[in-house]
């Protein structure tokens, strides 16, 4: 293990400071490295890039590190946090905006948690629109046909987005950009948010009214105990027949079985999914040579009106650059004795994103 650290020390310790910040980087993908190497190289940071996800079985790999860097499908539950604390790990640095996979309550008082509140909200909002356009204009089918020199149009009839009502759930950074994009298409936008933005010019309605009026529903709120399965059989029962559901937020917002039933019953016109509740061991991996055990996902993918991308909405050059630059800044700030721990998620305040951080400029 020391050998690995030494190798990375050689690569990244360019600043020549007295101490090196050792970071175990879990669930590394090939596209993560260039931007983290770039920004890590500007500081005394030694990354240990690990392909494995962080969970109770792999947490031992964090031994000897000051921080762990994790992504959306790493499991940072109370048991993992206890081990990290035991190993003296001081920081969990999420390289994502969403943090539903981290038990922030269990981390309080033990390990600081930071995230990247915004990198490129455009990346996700534009992907949501890309999925929607692909679906309504049958681009996925046309692409496959023309590759085989089949130039027929039968079955490719779409519909105009112009004039349709889109219901946006969650009007934060991504939701607002998606709203702007939809307005550019001449769509009528209604929205639901637990905390509506005042003076935003957005037409807020209740969730129930949004379900009833929308031709298209796009989800942009976080996954919490409250939002888990917000799209279930009962919600689907209230929606317009033929509704299109777009989810680029978190899989757990949708009860996938209920979605499948809605599609089979022809109640749901189409589903565009960048996330899936049980994606953790499937998405980001090449499973093409394997039998797919997840029957719900198999069935969804087999439907002509379902498009699945594997949690790639964030994946633009601009977003990767923003993620790495902010994550490295977060790490540096949290290890500086007198600095604010930037973008810290604090359980204590009850308002975990707007911690007052009075005395110590950090949550504990
Ligand atoms: P944000 O924090 O700016 O906005 C979230 C909005 O949801 C806020 O306006 C908040 O008031 C609202 N909200 C909170 N609880 C709610 C509830 N119970 N019902 C309705 N609305 C509620 O977050 P941002 O940056 O817009 O991201 C939104 C979500 O997108 C993230 O939580 C994350 O899960 C997902 N995401 C997905 C990515 C992907 O690659 N597929 C990449 C980045 C984010």
Short mmCIF file of C-alpha atoms in Angstrom, two decimals, residues 165-168 171 179 183 187-193 196-197 199-206 209-210 213:
data_model
loop_
_atom_site.label_atom_id
_atom_site.label_comp_id
_atom_site.label_asym_id
_atom_site.label_seq_id
_atom_site.Cartn_x
_atom_site.Cartn_y
_atom_site.Cartn_z
CA UNK A 165 -47.40 21.40 -20.79
CA UNK A 166 -44.28 20.27 -18.97
CA UNK A 167 -44.37 19.72 -15.21
CA UNK A 168 -40.99 20.29 -13.55
CA UNK A 171 -36.82 24.17 -9.47
CA UNK A 179 -37.44 25.31 -17.58
CA UNK A 183 -39.66 27.83 -22.70
CA UNK A 187 -43.77 24.82 -24.00
CA UNK A 188 -46.04 25.80 -21.14
CA UNK A 189 -44.20 25.23 -17.86
CA UNK A 190 -45.75 24.42 -14.49
CA UNK A 191 -43.69 23.36 -11.48
CA UNK A 192 -43.75 21.91 -8.01
CA UNK A 193 -41.09 22.55 -5.40
CA UNK A 196 -40.90 27.49 -4.28
CA UNK A 197 -38.62 30.28 -5.51
CA UNK A 199 -40.52 36.17 -7.65
CA UNK A 200 -39.23 33.63 -10.13
CA UNK A 201 -42.10 33.98 -12.57
CA UNK A 202 -42.60 30.20 -12.35
CA UNK A 203 -46.18 28.93 -12.16
CA UNK A 204 -46.12 26.71 -9.08
CA UNK A 205 -48.89 24.18 -8.57
CA UNK A 206 -49.44 21.30 -6.14
CA UNK A 209 -52.16 19.28 -10.06
CA UNK A 210 -48.82 18.86 -11.79
CA UNK A 213 -52.04 18.66 -16.08
#
